[in-house]
mmCIF file of C-alpha atoms in Angstrom:
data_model
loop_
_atom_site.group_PDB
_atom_site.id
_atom_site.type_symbol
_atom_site.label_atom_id
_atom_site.label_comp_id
_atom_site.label_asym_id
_atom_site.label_seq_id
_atom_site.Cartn_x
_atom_site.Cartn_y
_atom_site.Cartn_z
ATOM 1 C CA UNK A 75 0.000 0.000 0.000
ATOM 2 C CA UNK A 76 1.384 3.483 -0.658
ATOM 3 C CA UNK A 77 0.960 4.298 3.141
ATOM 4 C CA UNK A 78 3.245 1.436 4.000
ATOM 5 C CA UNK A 79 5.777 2.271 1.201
ATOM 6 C CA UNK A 80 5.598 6.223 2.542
ATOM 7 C CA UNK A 81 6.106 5.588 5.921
ATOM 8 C CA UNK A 82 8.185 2.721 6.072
ATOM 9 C CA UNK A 83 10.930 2.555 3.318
ATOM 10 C CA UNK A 84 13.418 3.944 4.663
ATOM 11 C CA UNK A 85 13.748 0.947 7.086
ATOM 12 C CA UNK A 86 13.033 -1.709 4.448
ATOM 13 C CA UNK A 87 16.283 -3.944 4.935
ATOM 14 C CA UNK A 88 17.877 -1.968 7.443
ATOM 15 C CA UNK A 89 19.588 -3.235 10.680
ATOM 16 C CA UNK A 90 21.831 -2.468 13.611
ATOM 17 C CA UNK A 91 23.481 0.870 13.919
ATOM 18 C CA UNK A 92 21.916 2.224 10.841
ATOM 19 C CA UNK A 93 18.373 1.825 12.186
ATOM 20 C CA UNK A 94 19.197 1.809 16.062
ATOM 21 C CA UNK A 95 21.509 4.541 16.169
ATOM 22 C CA UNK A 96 20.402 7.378 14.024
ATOM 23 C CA UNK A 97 18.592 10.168 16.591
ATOM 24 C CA UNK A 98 16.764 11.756 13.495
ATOM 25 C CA UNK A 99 18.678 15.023 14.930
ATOM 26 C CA UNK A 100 16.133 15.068 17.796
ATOM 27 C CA UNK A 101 16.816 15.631 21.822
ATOM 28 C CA UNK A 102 14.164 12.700 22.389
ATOM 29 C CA UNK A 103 16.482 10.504 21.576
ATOM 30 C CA UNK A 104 14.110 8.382 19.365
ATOM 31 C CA UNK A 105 15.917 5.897 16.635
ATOM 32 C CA UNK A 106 14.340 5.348 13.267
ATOM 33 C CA UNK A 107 12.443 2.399 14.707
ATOM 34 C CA UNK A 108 10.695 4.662 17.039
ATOM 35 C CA UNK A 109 8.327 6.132 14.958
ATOM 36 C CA UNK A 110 7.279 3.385 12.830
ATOM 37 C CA UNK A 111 6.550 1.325 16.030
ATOM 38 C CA UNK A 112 4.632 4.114 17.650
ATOM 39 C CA UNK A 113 2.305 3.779 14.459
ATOM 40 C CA UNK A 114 2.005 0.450 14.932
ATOM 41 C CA UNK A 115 1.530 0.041 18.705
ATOM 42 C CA UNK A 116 -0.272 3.272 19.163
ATOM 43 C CA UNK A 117 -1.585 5.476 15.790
ATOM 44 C CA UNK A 118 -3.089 2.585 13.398
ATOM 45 C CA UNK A 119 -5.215 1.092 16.054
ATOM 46 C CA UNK A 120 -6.153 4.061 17.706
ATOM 47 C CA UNK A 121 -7.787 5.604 14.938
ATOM 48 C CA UNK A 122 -8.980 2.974 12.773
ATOM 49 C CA UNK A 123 -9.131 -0.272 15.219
ATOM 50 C CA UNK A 124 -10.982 1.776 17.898
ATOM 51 C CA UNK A 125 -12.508 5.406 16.698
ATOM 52 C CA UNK A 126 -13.512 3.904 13.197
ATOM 53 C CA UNK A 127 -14.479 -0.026 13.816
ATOM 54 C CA UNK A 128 -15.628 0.285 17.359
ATOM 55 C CA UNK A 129 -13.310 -2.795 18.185
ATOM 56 C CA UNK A 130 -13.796 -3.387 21.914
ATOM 57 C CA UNK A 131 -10.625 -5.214 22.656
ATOM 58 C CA UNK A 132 -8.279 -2.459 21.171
ATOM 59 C CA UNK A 133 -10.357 0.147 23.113
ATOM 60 C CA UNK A 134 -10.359 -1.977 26.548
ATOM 61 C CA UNK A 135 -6.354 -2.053 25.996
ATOM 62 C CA UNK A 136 -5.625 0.939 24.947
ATOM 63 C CA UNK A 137 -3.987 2.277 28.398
ATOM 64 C CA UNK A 138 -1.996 -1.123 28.647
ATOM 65 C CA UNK A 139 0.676 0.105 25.873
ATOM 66 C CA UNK A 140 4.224 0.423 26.862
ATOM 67 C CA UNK A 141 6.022 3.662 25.985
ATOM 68 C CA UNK A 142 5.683 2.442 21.761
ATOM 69 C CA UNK A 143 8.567 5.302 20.739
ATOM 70 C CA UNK A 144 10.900 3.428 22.484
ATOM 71 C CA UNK A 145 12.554 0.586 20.960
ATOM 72 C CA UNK A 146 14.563 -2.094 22.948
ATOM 73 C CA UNK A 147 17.610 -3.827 21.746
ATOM 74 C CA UNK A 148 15.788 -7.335 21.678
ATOM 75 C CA UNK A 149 13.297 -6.445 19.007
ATOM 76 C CA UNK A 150 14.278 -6.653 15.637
ATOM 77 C CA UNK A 151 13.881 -4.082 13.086
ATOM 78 C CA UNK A 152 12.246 -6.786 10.986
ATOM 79 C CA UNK A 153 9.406 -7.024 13.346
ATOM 80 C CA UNK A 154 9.024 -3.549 14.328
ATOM 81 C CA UNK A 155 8.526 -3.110 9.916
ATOM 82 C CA UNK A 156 5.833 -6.474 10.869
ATOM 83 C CA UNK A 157 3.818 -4.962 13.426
ATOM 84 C CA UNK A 158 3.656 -1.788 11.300
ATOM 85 C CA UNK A 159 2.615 -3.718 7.811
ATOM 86 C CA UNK A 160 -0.008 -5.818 9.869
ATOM 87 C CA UNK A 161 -1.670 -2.862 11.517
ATOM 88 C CA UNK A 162 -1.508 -0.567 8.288
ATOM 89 C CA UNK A 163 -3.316 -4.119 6.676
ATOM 90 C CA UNK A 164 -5.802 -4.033 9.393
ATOM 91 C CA UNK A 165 -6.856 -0.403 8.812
ATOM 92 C CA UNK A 166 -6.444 -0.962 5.200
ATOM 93 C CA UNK A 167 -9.578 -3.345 5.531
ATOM 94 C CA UNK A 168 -11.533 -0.764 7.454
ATOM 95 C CA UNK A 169 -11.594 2.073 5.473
ATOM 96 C CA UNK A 170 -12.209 -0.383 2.136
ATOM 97 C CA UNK A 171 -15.395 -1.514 4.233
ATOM 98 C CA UNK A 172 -16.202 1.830 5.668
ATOM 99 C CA UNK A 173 -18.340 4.277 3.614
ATOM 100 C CA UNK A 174 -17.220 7.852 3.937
ATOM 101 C CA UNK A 175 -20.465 8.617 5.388
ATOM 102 C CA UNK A 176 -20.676 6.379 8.041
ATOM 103 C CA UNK A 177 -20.465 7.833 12.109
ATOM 104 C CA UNK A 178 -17.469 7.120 13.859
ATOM 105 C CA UNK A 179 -17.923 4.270 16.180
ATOM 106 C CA UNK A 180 -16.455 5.326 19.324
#
């Protein structure tokens, strides 16, 4: 999907130091995983999971995530990109099967 490809590309492939260490010139210290796996953990299922699908268990949880922006040394960048793709697929599916007219559900 073009989101994916927008957001995500310039992680395809990468590992180590190049993904782990880069700061994106920012005092919050964040790598380049950080963002992508705030999307994934926080942003995708937020807004489409919850606000747009009314999904209960992603609204009953939603206090329960860990600080997403930060990424620890045990969790490849390979499935930080795989928790991204898979919640960008889920919200991919609701907006195909949501009309543009319909109410948000929560």
């Amino acid at each position: 999907m073009v989101r994916e490809d927008r957001r995500s590309r310039h992680l395809r492939g990468a590992e180590g130091p190049d993904v782990r260490g880069r700061q994106l010139g920012r005092p919050s210290g964040w790598s380049g995983l950080g963002p992508t796996r705030h999307l994934a953990l926080d942003v995708e299922p937020f807004w489409f999971r919850a606000v747009v699908a009314g999904d209960r268990d992603v609204i009953g949880g939603l206090g329960d995530c860990e600080d997403a922006w930060q990424v620890g040394p045990d969790v490849p960048a390979t499935g930080a990109l795989a928790g991204y793709r898979r919640e960008a697929e889920l919200a991919d599916a609701i907006i195909t099967a949501t009309s543009a007219d319909t109410l948000l559900a929560w």
